[in-house]
Amino acid sequence: MKIILLGYMGSGKSTIARLLAQQLQIPVLDLDECIEKKEQMSIHSIFENKGEIYFRKSEHEVFKELMAFSNEFVLSLGGGTPCYANNHELLRGESVVSFYLKVPVEVLTERLQQEKQSRPLIAAKEGQELQDFIAQHLFERSYYYHKATHVIDAGEKAQEEIVAEIESYLI
């Protein structure tokens, strides 16, 4: 089984993926890390030097390659991955179960305020501008995020609760 976690940046995808994979004793993959390995440069550098279109093409190719593996794993996607190149269609394939980690705008704003330096899309945004940016993105991406097999309300729950809820769907 391939378990896919998706959601907006700051929703906890990478952290939950690691905890879930550890609990299930299966490999964990992070799509951004896989792209960086293939491209031999950071996501930030890819955006800066080659542009978003190049990045989205590479992201799609790496995602498709990973989904072609017969191995089981937990995979955390980038925040925009489901929204481009029909990637959302890969969320419901055979032996695939996907989870949208849904987090309210206010919680995302609070979390991302702390991590802005490592997030090029929001590095220059402050306060209400940051919150409005996140709200607009969530609105635009909602259709794609809701293509996941399951929606997990992950805003106020402890990491262990989220992992346990995901596991309950896998039984």
XYZ file of N, CA and C in Angstrom, residues 3-7 11-18 20 28 74-78 82 91 97-101 152 162 166:
90
model
N 0.765 5.117 0.997
C 0.020 6.073 1.807
C 0.567 7.455 1.483
N -0.315 8.326 0.995
C 0.088 9.651 0.538
C -0.502 10.707 1.464
N 0.335 11.631 1.939
C -0.125 12.744 2.772
C -0.011 14.034 1.971
N -1.094 14.801 1.961
C -1.083 16.071 1.256
C -1.723 17.138 2.114
N -1.471 18.374 1.740
C -2.004 19.514 2.473
C -1.113 20.713 2.263
N 1.244 22.110 7.308
C 0.159 21.267 7.835
C 0.680 20.048 8.593
N 1.987 19.786 8.526
C 2.576 18.681 9.282
C 2.804 17.412 8.479
N 2.736 17.516 7.164
C 2.854 16.328 6.309
C 4.134 15.541 6.558
N 5.264 16.205 6.553
C 6.553 15.508 6.709
C 6.679 14.865 8.083
N 6.282 15.585 9.105
C 6.366 15.061 10.477
C 5.440 13.868 10.664
N 4.198 14.013 10.224
C 3.232 12.921 10.367
C 3.670 11.720 9.531
N 4.199 11.959 8.343
C 4.670 10.857 7.493
C 5.759 10.053 8.205
N 6.710 10.734 8.813
C 7.790 10.033 9.535
C 7.227 9.204 10.696
N 4.136 8.102 11.142
C 3.276 7.034 10.638
C 4.112 5.880 10.076
N 9.593 5.763 4.582
C 8.994 7.084 4.430
C 9.757 7.831 3.344
N 5.144 5.485 2.920
C 4.393 6.693 3.247
C 5.111 7.823 2.522
N 4.353 8.626 1.782
C 4.928 9.714 0.990
C 4.270 11.025 1.364
N 5.081 12.015 1.727
C 4.543 13.359 1.952
C 4.802 14.182 0.696
N 3.751 14.843 0.219
C 3.839 15.662 -0.985
C 4.154 17.100 -0.639
N 4.581 17.857 -1.631
C 4.702 19.302 -1.486
C 3.304 19.897 -1.453
N -0.618 18.325 -5.624
C -1.873 17.812 -6.203
C -2.499 18.750 -7.241
N -3.763 10.193 -6.683
C -4.103 10.051 -5.266
C -5.085 8.921 -4.999
N -3.826 5.001 -0.790
C -4.773 5.672 0.099
C -4.139 7.015 0.456
N -4.926 8.081 0.292
C -4.372 9.422 0.491
C -5.146 10.161 1.574
N -4.425 11.040 2.260
C -4.981 11.788 3.383
C -4.640 13.268 3.240
N -5.679 14.095 3.260
C -5.507 15.544 3.276
C -5.473 15.980 4.732
N -4.330 16.522 5.161
C -4.201 17.055 6.516
C -4.723 18.489 6.484
N -8.414 14.573 7.059
C -8.131 14.539 8.499
C -8.104 15.978 9.010
N -3.294 12.297 15.223
C -3.406 12.292 13.762
C -2.936 10.953 13.208
N -5.236 8.216 11.158
C -4.856 7.677 9.845
C -4.829 6.151 9.910
